[in-house]
């Protein structure tokens, strides 16, 4: 942060080029998320408190990377070279933009990546670097070993929330509250998958799900019924697991899964919890790793009415397996188009 506070004086070695590069990077990120801007500046100036940096300050620490144990824990290693970091970059499809070696500084790696990236890619790279470092800190202080999906979700969710806040900021507070309770189209290139579950008196549960493109056009719907004695949160988790398998089979990417179960959404983006519910959530997290660019977010029941109706309709299904009643879907099509219009 020294460069942000003006503590680097003209004449210091590399000051002019570093200041110019940091300013360029900041201008690229400004307007999307302040966390990415501040963290990117810290990376460029080389003031992240890695084990290697602490050792250079004569602090007695183990300088080996605590995750891969195959290199020194420098900022370049943590963000770009560690096995975990490389898997994150591959899973997000940005690995071709990350060209780094153990001899490069993190600033050089970022500068090279930003030079060959679009503005949106620069923002995502900055957010992912922040999320990878955040995961490292959670391990150091809490011994919490975050997953690849967790890192991706933290970056994309925070960026998405920030962008939504900027849009809502243009409207009045009352308008923002109303719009949050109504279904809204996803951003360009994204697909929304609304999911819900219903529990019936005979012990069976129904799943309902449908997906909509960025033009607000309904694309597909699915409902399913299975037997068993389930708790509500377990039914909601199973509905997400069913939707993830469905989307994986369809080979979709850039998906926003929306559920009106806040417990489920929080579990997917944080700790899974205990008992069978936690086990189902862990299965969901594993499936989420196979979908490029994915979000799991909470919406109000009023904005999730179509998936709710599909889940209720599953009770009338004659097939307890994975079939779909075509006449039920056709019957609901008119209602779906009205609700999404």
mmCIF file of C-alpha atoms in Angstrom:
data_model
loop_
_atom_site.group_PDB
_atom_site.id
_atom_site.type_symbol
_atom_site.label_atom_id
_atom_site.label_comp_id
_atom_site.label_asym_id
_atom_site.label_seq_id
_atom_site.Cartn_x
_atom_site.Cartn_y
_atom_site.Cartn_z
ATOM 1 C CA UNK A 1 0.000 0.000 0.000
ATOM 2 C CA UNK A 2 3.013 2.318 0.156
ATOM 3 C CA UNK A 3 2.508 3.425 -3.407
ATOM 4 C CA UNK A 4 -1.157 4.255 -2.669
ATOM 5 C CA UNK A 5 -0.074 6.475 0.217
ATOM 6 C CA UNK A 6 2.608 8.234 -1.798
ATOM 7 C CA UNK A 7 5.465 6.854 0.282
ATOM 8 C CA UNK A 8 7.530 5.898 -2.757
ATOM 9 C CA UNK A 9 9.413 9.027 -3.774
ATOM 10 C CA UNK A 10 10.555 9.949 -7.295
ATOM 11 C CA UNK A 11 14.008 8.649 -7.918
ATOM 12 C CA UNK A 12 13.446 5.286 -6.232
ATOM 13 C CA UNK A 13 14.515 2.434 -8.480
ATOM 14 C CA UNK A 14 11.640 1.303 -10.693
ATOM 15 C CA UNK A 15 9.220 3.854 -9.219
ATOM 16 C CA UNK A 16 8.186 5.517 -12.469
ATOM 17 C CA UNK A 17 7.518 2.304 -14.394
ATOM 18 C CA UNK A 18 5.755 0.688 -11.444
ATOM 19 C CA UNK A 19 3.577 3.738 -10.834
ATOM 20 C CA UNK A 20 2.608 3.880 -14.501
ATOM 21 C CA UNK A 21 1.736 0.181 -14.579
ATOM 22 C CA UNK A 22 -0.248 0.305 -11.334
ATOM 23 C CA UNK A 23 -2.161 3.346 -12.562
ATOM 24 C CA UNK A 24 -2.971 1.557 -15.818
ATOM 25 C CA UNK A 25 -4.181 -1.526 -13.969
ATOM 26 C CA UNK A 26 -6.250 0.537 -11.546
ATOM 27 C CA UNK A 27 -7.898 2.421 -14.412
ATOM 28 C CA UNK A 28 -8.791 -0.924 -15.953
ATOM 29 C CA UNK A 29 -10.456 -2.123 -12.760
ATOM 30 C CA UNK A 30 -12.053 1.091 -11.484
ATOM 31 C CA UNK A 31 -15.829 0.900 -11.621
ATOM 32 C CA UNK A 32 -16.029 -2.818 -10.917
ATOM 33 C CA UNK A 33 -14.682 -3.567 -7.457
ATOM 34 C CA UNK A 34 -12.506 -1.625 -5.050
ATOM 35 C CA UNK A 35 -11.136 -4.822 -3.471
ATOM 36 C CA UNK A 36 -9.576 -5.831 -6.783
ATOM 37 C CA UNK A 37 -8.034 -2.388 -7.213
ATOM 38 C CA UNK A 38 -6.455 -2.246 -3.763
ATOM 39 C CA UNK A 39 -5.275 -5.842 -3.837
ATOM 40 C CA UNK A 40 -3.828 -5.450 -7.340
ATOM 41 C CA UNK A 41 -1.834 -2.438 -6.182
ATOM 42 C CA UNK A 42 -0.461 -4.446 -3.256
ATOM 43 C CA UNK A 43 0.587 -7.234 -5.623
ATOM 44 C CA UNK A 44 2.277 -4.815 -8.031
ATOM 45 C CA UNK A 45 4.282 -3.146 -5.276
ATOM 46 C CA UNK A 46 5.255 -6.539 -3.834
ATOM 47 C CA UNK A 47 4.015 -6.025 -0.287
ATOM 48 C CA UNK A 48 2.062 -9.254 0.258
ATOM 49 C CA UNK A 49 3.222 -10.901 3.534
ATOM 50 C CA UNK A 50 4.206 -14.269 2.075
ATOM 51 C CA UNK A 51 6.481 -16.664 3.951
ATOM 52 C CA UNK A 52 9.379 -15.777 1.648
ATOM 53 C CA UNK A 53 8.847 -12.056 2.253
ATOM 54 C CA UNK A 54 8.709 -12.604 6.012
ATOM 55 C CA UNK A 55 11.919 -14.659 5.897
ATOM 56 C CA UNK A 56 13.641 -11.787 4.109
ATOM 57 C CA UNK A 57 12.661 -9.640 7.097
ATOM 58 C CA UNK A 58 14.479 -12.135 9.361
ATOM 59 C CA UNK A 59 11.244 -13.724 10.628
ATOM 60 C CA UNK A 60 11.661 -17.407 11.473
ATOM 61 C CA UNK A 61 9.087 -19.162 9.262
ATOM 62 C CA UNK A 62 8.798 -22.216 7.027
ATOM 63 C CA UNK A 63 9.133 -20.743 3.544
ATOM 64 C CA UNK A 64 7.757 -23.823 1.733
ATOM 65 C CA UNK A 65 4.298 -23.559 0.177
ATOM 66 C CA UNK A 66 1.857 -25.152 2.672
ATOM 67 C CA UNK A 67 -0.325 -26.537 -0.138
ATOM 68 C CA UNK A 68 1.915 -28.106 -2.784
ATOM 69 C CA UNK A 69 5.202 -28.275 -0.787
ATOM 70 C CA UNK A 70 7.060 -27.954 -4.093
ATOM 71 C CA UNK A 71 8.196 -24.348 -4.015
ATOM 72 C CA UNK A 72 8.912 -21.300 -1.907
ATOM 73 C CA UNK A 73 5.828 -19.359 -0.861
ATOM 74 C CA UNK A 74 6.325 -16.148 -2.832
ATOM 75 C CA UNK A 75 3.535 -13.958 -4.155
ATOM 76 C CA UNK A 76 4.133 -15.299 -7.668
ATOM 77 C CA UNK A 77 3.970 -18.883 -6.434
ATOM 78 C CA UNK A 78 0.779 -18.429 -4.386
ATOM 79 C CA UNK A 79 -1.138 -16.611 -7.118
ATOM 80 C CA UNK A 80 0.097 -18.326 -10.275
ATOM 81 C CA UNK A 81 2.486 -21.277 -9.864
ATOM 82 C CA UNK A 82 1.074 -23.378 -7.022
ATOM 83 C CA UNK A 83 -0.773 -26.506 -8.183
ATOM 84 C CA UNK A 84 -3.966 -25.187 -6.607
ATOM 85 C CA UNK A 85 -3.671 -21.783 -8.297
ATOM 86 C CA UNK A 86 -2.959 -23.349 -11.679
ATOM 87 C CA UNK A 87 -6.058 -25.527 -11.342
ATOM 88 C CA UNK A 88 -8.117 -22.412 -10.597
ATOM 89 C CA UNK A 89 -6.815 -20.660 -13.717
ATOM 90 C CA UNK A 90 -7.472 -23.726 -15.877
ATOM 91 C CA UNK A 91 -11.003 -24.155 -14.488
ATOM 92 C CA UNK A 92 -11.861 -20.536 -15.340
ATOM 93 C CA UNK A 93 -10.424 -20.732 -18.853
ATOM 94 C CA UNK A 94 -7.872 -17.978 -18.178
ATOM 95 C CA UNK A 95 -4.751 -20.131 -17.977
ATOM 96 C CA UNK A 96 -3.614 -19.109 -21.463
ATOM 97 C CA UNK A 97 -3.330 -15.516 -20.222
ATOM 98 C CA UNK A 98 -1.181 -16.401 -17.211
ATOM 99 C CA UNK A 99 2.468 -16.662 -18.216
ATOM 100 C CA UNK A 100 4.659 -16.790 -15.119
ATOM 101 C CA UNK A 101 7.830 -18.482 -13.921
ATOM 102 C CA UNK A 102 9.551 -18.667 -10.561
ATOM 103 C CA UNK A 103 11.916 -15.910 -11.718
ATOM 104 C CA UNK A 104 9.070 -13.458 -12.444
ATOM 105 C CA UNK A 105 7.560 -11.046 -9.974
ATOM 106 C CA UNK A 106 3.811 -11.132 -9.438
ATOM 107 C CA UNK A 107 3.710 -7.635 -10.911
ATOM 108 C CA UNK A 108 5.343 -8.859 -14.138
ATOM 109 C CA UNK A 109 2.918 -11.785 -14.389
ATOM 110 C CA UNK A 110 -0.086 -9.499 -13.875
ATOM 111 C CA UNK A 111 1.231 -6.917 -16.304
ATOM 112 C CA UNK A 112 1.694 -9.575 -19.001
ATOM 113 C CA UNK A 113 -1.770 -11.004 -18.343
ATOM 114 C CA UNK A 114 -3.491 -7.623 -18.456
ATOM 115 C CA UNK A 115 -1.681 -6.622 -21.647
ATOM 116 C CA UNK A 116 -3.274 -9.509 -23.566
ATOM 117 C CA UNK A 117 -6.690 -9.495 -21.843
ATOM 118 C CA UNK A 118 -9.985 -7.752 -22.354
ATOM 119 C CA UNK A 119 -11.292 -5.389 -19.682
ATOM 120 C CA UNK A 120 -13.693 -8.022 -18.312
ATOM 121 C CA UNK A 121 -10.886 -10.579 -18.194
ATOM 122 C CA UNK A 122 -8.678 -8.110 -16.315
ATOM 123 C CA UNK A 123 -11.393 -7.615 -13.720
ATOM 124 C CA UNK A 124 -11.889 -11.360 -13.280
ATOM 125 C CA UNK A 125 -8.136 -11.986 -13.037
ATOM 126 C CA UNK A 126 -7.874 -9.332 -10.337
ATOM 127 C CA UNK A 127 -10.791 -10.803 -8.397
ATOM 128 C CA UNK A 128 -9.447 -14.354 -8.669
ATOM 129 C CA UNK A 129 -6.027 -13.250 -7.403
ATOM 130 C CA UNK A 130 -7.758 -11.636 -4.441
ATOM 131 C CA UNK A 131 -9.807 -14.795 -3.806
ATOM 132 C CA UNK A 132 -6.761 -17.095 -4.030
ATOM 133 C CA UNK A 133 -4.934 -14.902 -1.522
ATOM 134 C CA UNK A 134 -8.005 -14.846 0.714
ATOM 135 C CA UNK A 135 -8.038 -18.641 0.662
ATOM 136 C CA UNK A 136 -4.362 -18.640 1.637
ATOM 137 C CA UNK A 137 -5.077 -16.350 4.602
ATOM 138 C CA UNK A 138 -7.950 -18.539 5.793
ATOM 139 C CA UNK A 139 -5.576 -21.500 5.798
ATOM 140 C CA UNK A 140 -2.883 -19.608 7.704
ATOM 141 C CA UNK A 141 -5.206 -18.242 10.369
ATOM 142 C CA UNK A 142 -8.089 -20.741 10.576
ATOM 143 C CA UNK A 143 -6.685 -23.892 8.912
ATOM 144 C CA UNK A 144 -9.708 -23.757 6.588
ATOM 145 C CA UNK A 145 -8.819 -25.421 3.294
ATOM 146 C CA UNK A 146 -11.057 -23.813 0.651
ATOM 147 C CA UNK A 147 -11.989 -25.651 -2.533
ATOM 148 C CA UNK A 148 -11.416 -24.592 -6.132
ATOM 149 C CA UNK A 149 -15.126 -23.914 -6.497
ATOM 150 C CA UNK A 150 -15.060 -21.883 -3.289
ATOM 151 C CA UNK A 151 -12.320 -19.636 -4.679
ATOM 152 C CA UNK A 152 -14.135 -19.178 -7.971
ATOM 153 C CA UNK A 153 -17.479 -18.602 -6.273
ATOM 154 C CA UNK A 154 -16.056 -16.027 -3.854
ATOM 155 C CA UNK A 155 -14.558 -14.040 -6.738
ATOM 156 C CA UNK A 156 -17.529 -14.212 -9.089
ATOM 157 C CA UNK A 157 -20.156 -13.734 -6.366
ATOM 158 C CA UNK A 158 -18.422 -10.679 -4.951
ATOM 159 C CA UNK A 159 -17.941 -9.194 -8.403
ATOM 160 C CA UNK A 160 -21.559 -9.927 -9.323
ATOM 161 C CA UNK A 161 -22.847 -8.399 -6.076
ATOM 162 C CA UNK A 162 -20.734 -5.299 -6.641
ATOM 163 C CA UNK A 163 -22.015 -4.856 -10.186
ATOM 164 C CA UNK A 164 -25.594 -5.363 -9.000
ATOM 165 C CA UNK A 165 -25.044 -2.735 -6.309
ATOM 166 C CA UNK A 166 -23.864 -0.247 -8.924
ATOM 167 C CA UNK A 167 -27.027 -0.831 -10.957
ATOM 168 C CA UNK A 168 -29.275 -0.569 -7.893
ATOM 169 C CA UNK A 169 -27.466 2.604 -6.869
ATOM 170 C CA UNK A 170 -28.849 4.312 -9.956
ATOM 171 C CA UNK A 171 -32.382 3.705 -8.698
ATOM 172 C CA UNK A 172 -34.121 4.740 -5.510
ATOM 173 C CA UNK A 173 -33.966 2.501 -2.456
ATOM 174 C CA UNK A 174 -37.604 1.550 -2.825
ATOM 175 C CA UNK A 175 -37.143 0.572 -6.461
ATOM 176 C CA UNK A 176 -34.179 -1.588 -5.554
ATOM 177 C CA UNK A 177 -36.208 -3.448 -2.923
ATOM 178 C CA UNK A 178 -39.022 -4.180 -5.369
ATOM 179 C CA UNK A 179 -36.721 -5.369 -8.155
ATOM 180 C CA UNK A 180 -34.897 -7.735 -5.779
ATOM 181 C CA UNK A 181 -38.172 -9.619 -5.273
ATOM 182 C CA UNK A 182 -38.892 -10.015 -8.984
ATOM 183 C CA UNK A 183 -37.250 -12.292 -11.512
ATOM 184 C CA UNK A 184 -34.654 -10.523 -13.665
ATOM 185 C CA UNK A 185 -32.829 -11.536 -16.825
ATOM 186 C CA UNK A 186 -29.214 -12.718 -16.429
ATOM 187 C CA UNK A 187 -26.263 -10.737 -17.849
ATOM 188 C CA UNK A 188 -25.312 -11.238 -21.498
ATOM 189 C CA UNK A 189 -23.932 -14.703 -22.155
ATOM 190 C CA UNK A 190 -25.293 -16.163 -18.905
ATOM 191 C CA UNK A 191 -28.107 -18.604 -18.192
ATOM 192 C CA UNK A 192 -30.332 -18.583 -15.111
ATOM 193 C CA UNK A 193 -31.409 -21.958 -13.722
ATOM 194 C CA UNK A 194 -34.237 -21.567 -11.210
ATOM 195 C CA UNK A 195 -34.682 -24.527 -8.848
ATOM 196 C CA UNK A 196 -37.096 -25.514 -6.099
ATOM 197 C CA UNK A 197 -38.288 -28.552 -4.156
ATOM 198 C CA UNK A 198 -41.627 -29.622 -2.706
ATOM 199 C CA UNK A 199 -42.386 -32.201 0.009
ATOM 200 C CA UNK A 200 -45.625 -34.176 -0.301
ATOM 201 C CA UNK A 201 -47.737 -35.836 2.379
ATOM 202 C CA UNK A 202 -46.840 -39.353 1.252
ATOM 203 C CA UNK A 203 -43.141 -38.688 1.950
ATOM 204 C CA UNK A 204 -42.017 -38.205 -1.642
ATOM 205 C CA UNK A 205 -40.416 -35.008 -2.882
ATOM 206 C CA UNK A 206 -40.619 -33.146 -6.161
ATOM 207 C CA UNK A 207 -37.947 -31.164 -7.997
ATOM 208 C CA UNK A 208 -38.635 -28.332 -10.393
ATOM 209 C CA UNK A 209 -36.124 -26.478 -12.538
ATOM 210 C CA UNK A 210 -36.053 -24.340 -15.672
ATOM 211 C CA UNK A 211 -33.429 -22.320 -17.504
ATOM 212 C CA UNK A 212 -33.674 -18.947 -19.224
ATOM 213 C CA UNK A 213 -31.180 -17.135 -21.457
ATOM 214 C CA UNK A 214 -29.961 -13.538 -21.281
ATOM 215 C CA UNK A 215 -32.802 -12.393 -23.552
ATOM 216 C CA UNK A 216 -35.289 -13.610 -20.958
ATOM 217 C CA UNK A 217 -36.377 -16.475 -23.222
ATOM 218 C CA UNK A 218 -37.505 -19.711 -21.574
ATOM 219 C CA UNK A 219 -35.457 -22.648 -22.905
ATOM 220 C CA UNK A 220 -36.046 -25.872 -20.969
ATOM 221 C CA UNK A 221 -37.910 -27.195 -17.941
ATOM 222 C CA UNK A 222 -37.649 -30.358 -15.908
ATOM 223 C CA UNK A 223 -39.470 -31.898 -12.968
ATOM 224 C CA UNK A 224 -38.927 -35.156 -11.124
ATOM 225 C CA UNK A 225 -40.395 -37.036 -8.162
ATOM 226 C CA UNK A 226 -38.596 -39.464 -5.843
ATOM 227 C CA UNK A 227 -39.721 -41.419 -2.775
ATOM 228 C CA UNK A 228 -38.305 -41.027 0.713
ATOM 229 C CA UNK A 229 -38.673 -39.213 4.008
ATOM 230 C CA UNK A 230 -36.785 -35.953 3.616
ATOM 231 C CA UNK A 231 -36.243 -32.806 5.619
ATOM 232 C CA UNK A 232 -36.959 -29.526 3.765
ATOM 233 C CA UNK A 233 -33.321 -28.464 3.522
ATOM 234 C CA UNK A 234 -32.316 -31.930 2.281
ATOM 235 C CA UNK A 235 -34.986 -31.714 -0.419
ATOM 236 C CA UNK A 236 -33.671 -28.297 -1.499
ATOM 237 C CA UNK A 237 -30.103 -29.639 -1.642
ATOM 238 C CA UNK A 238 -31.221 -32.632 -3.704
ATOM 239 C CA UNK A 239 -33.005 -30.279 -6.119
ATOM 240 C CA UNK A 240 -29.727 -28.403 -6.681
ATOM 241 C CA UNK A 241 -27.853 -31.675 -7.154
ATOM 242 C CA UNK A 242 -30.437 -32.761 -9.725
ATOM 243 C CA UNK A 243 -30.169 -29.408 -11.530
ATOM 244 C CA UNK A 244 -26.369 -29.572 -11.587
ATOM 245 C CA UNK A 245 -26.431 -33.052 -13.128
ATOM 246 C CA UNK A 246 -28.970 -31.808 -15.673
ATOM 247 C CA UNK A 247 -26.857 -28.784 -16.630
ATOM 248 C CA UNK A 248 -23.703 -30.907 -16.766
ATOM 249 C CA UNK A 249 -25.397 -33.296 -19.221
ATOM 250 C CA UNK A 250 -26.463 -30.293 -21.314
ATOM 251 C CA UNK A 251 -22.832 -29.041 -21.250
ATOM 252 C CA UNK A 252 -23.881 -25.504 -20.316
ATOM 253 C CA UNK A 253 -21.541 -22.871 -18.886
ATOM 254 C CA UNK A 254 -21.965 -19.404 -17.351
ATOM 255 C CA UNK A 255 -24.870 -20.569 -15.200
ATOM 256 C CA UNK A 256 -26.546 -18.775 -12.303
ATOM 257 C CA UNK A 257 -28.401 -21.257 -10.087
ATOM 258 C CA UNK A 258 -31.122 -19.475 -8.132
ATOM 259 C CA UNK A 259 -32.830 -20.967 -5.077
ATOM 260 C CA UNK A 260 -35.194 -19.518 -2.471
ATOM 261 C CA UNK A 261 -33.432 -21.574 0.228
ATOM 262 C CA UNK A 262 -30.955 -19.242 1.932
ATOM 263 C CA UNK A 263 -29.620 -22.146 4.023
ATOM 264 C CA UNK A 264 -28.689 -24.036 0.852
ATOM 265 C CA UNK A 265 -27.109 -21.021 -0.858
ATOM 266 C CA UNK A 266 -25.049 -20.169 2.226
ATOM 267 C CA UNK A 267 -23.927 -23.782 2.552
ATOM 268 C CA UNK A 268 -22.757 -23.953 -1.072
ATOM 269 C CA UNK A 269 -20.799 -20.722 -0.722
ATOM 270 C CA UNK A 270 -19.398 -21.529 2.719
ATOM 271 C CA UNK A 271 -19.414 -24.425 5.147
ATOM 272 C CA UNK A 272 -21.545 -27.384 4.157
ATOM 273 C CA UNK A 273 -22.817 -28.155 7.645
ATOM 274 C CA UNK A 274 -23.416 -31.478 9.319
ATOM 275 C CA UNK A 275 -25.383 -34.692 8.827
ATOM 276 C CA UNK A 276 -26.873 -35.773 5.510
ATOM 277 C CA UNK A 277 -27.584 -32.218 4.351
ATOM 278 C CA UNK A 278 -23.867 -31.461 4.453
ATOM 279 C CA UNK A 279 -23.093 -34.602 2.471
ATOM 280 C CA UNK A 280 -25.494 -33.591 -0.302
ATOM 281 C CA UNK A 281 -24.010 -30.089 -0.370
ATOM 282 C CA UNK A 282 -20.518 -31.557 -0.739
ATOM 283 C CA UNK A 283 -21.807 -33.566 -3.714
ATOM 284 C CA UNK A 284 -23.156 -30.317 -5.170
ATOM 285 C CA UNK A 285 -19.797 -28.596 -4.696
ATOM 286 C CA UNK A 286 -18.080 -31.429 -6.567
ATOM 287 C CA UNK A 287 -20.539 -31.041 -9.465
ATOM 288 C CA UNK A 288 -20.065 -27.261 -9.467
ATOM 289 C CA UNK A 289 -16.381 -27.803 -10.228
ATOM 290 C CA UNK A 290 -17.345 -29.242 -13.625
ATOM 291 C CA UNK A 291 -19.189 -26.107 -14.778
ATOM 292 C CA UNK A 292 -17.203 -23.126 -16.036
ATOM 293 C CA UNK A 293 -18.302 -19.794 -14.543
ATOM 294 C CA UNK A 294 -21.048 -20.657 -12.100
ATOM 295 C CA UNK A 295 -22.921 -18.843 -9.321
ATOM 296 C CA UNK A 296 -25.307 -20.093 -6.646
ATOM 297 C CA UNK A 297 -27.445 -17.261 -5.330
ATOM 298 C CA UNK A 298 -30.519 -16.613 -3.228
ATOM 299 C CA UNK A 299 -33.775 -15.174 -4.571
ATOM 300 C CA UNK A 300 -37.147 -14.615 -2.954
ATOM 301 C CA UNK A 301 -39.970 -17.109 -3.439
ATOM 302 C CA UNK A 302 -41.892 -14.474 -5.410
ATOM 303 C CA UNK A 303 -39.097 -14.497 -8.023
ATOM 304 C CA UNK A 304 -38.912 -18.299 -8.079
ATOM 305 C CA UNK A 305 -42.558 -19.121 -8.730
ATOM 306 C CA UNK A 306 -42.029 -21.073 -11.957
ATOM 307 C CA UNK A 307 -39.604 -23.564 -10.393
ATOM 308 C CA UNK A 308 -41.966 -23.829 -7.410
ATOM 309 C CA UNK A 309 -44.907 -24.715 -9.674
ATOM 310 C CA UNK A 310 -42.813 -27.293 -11.514
ATOM 311 C CA UNK A 311 -41.822 -28.904 -8.206
ATOM 312 C CA UNK A 312 -45.488 -29.070 -7.171
ATOM 313 C CA UNK A 313 -46.421 -30.543 -10.559
ATOM 314 C CA UNK A 314 -43.974 -33.407 -10.020
ATOM 315 C CA UNK A 315 -46.493 -35.002 -7.627
ATOM 316 C CA UNK A 316 -48.714 -35.916 -10.588
ATOM 317 C CA UNK A 317 -45.936 -37.773 -12.381
ATOM 318 C CA UNK A 318 -46.581 -41.442 -13.015
ATOM 319 C CA UNK A 319 -42.889 -42.226 -13.448
ATOM 320 C CA UNK A 320 -40.913 -42.072 -10.198
ATOM 321 C CA UNK A 321 -37.653 -41.956 -12.140
ATOM 322 C CA UNK A 322 -36.213 -39.201 -14.296
ATOM 323 C CA UNK A 323 -39.039 -38.870 -16.829
ATOM 324 C CA UNK A 324 -40.994 -35.713 -17.574
ATOM 325 C CA UNK A 325 -44.716 -35.340 -18.229
ATOM 326 C CA UNK A 326 -44.836 -33.539 -21.539
ATOM 327 C CA UNK A 327 -48.464 -32.467 -21.172
ATOM 328 C CA UNK A 328 -47.711 -30.884 -17.787
ATOM 329 C CA UNK A 329 -44.852 -28.883 -19.232
ATOM 330 C CA UNK A 330 -46.977 -27.717 -22.141
ATOM 331 C CA UNK A 331 -49.711 -26.750 -19.698
ATOM 332 C CA UNK A 332 -47.264 -24.627 -17.723
ATOM 333 C CA UNK A 333 -45.608 -23.038 -20.749
ATOM 334 C CA UNK A 334 -48.131 -20.237 -21.004
ATOM 335 C CA UNK A 335 -47.715 -19.377 -17.329
ATOM 336 C CA UNK A 336 -43.928 -19.496 -17.637
ATOM 337 C CA UNK A 337 -43.900 -17.115 -20.580
ATOM 338 C CA UNK A 338 -46.150 -14.686 -18.714
ATOM 339 C CA UNK A 339 -43.995 -14.741 -15.585
ATOM 340 C CA UNK A 340 -40.749 -14.273 -17.529
ATOM 341 C CA UNK A 341 -42.072 -11.519 -19.792
#
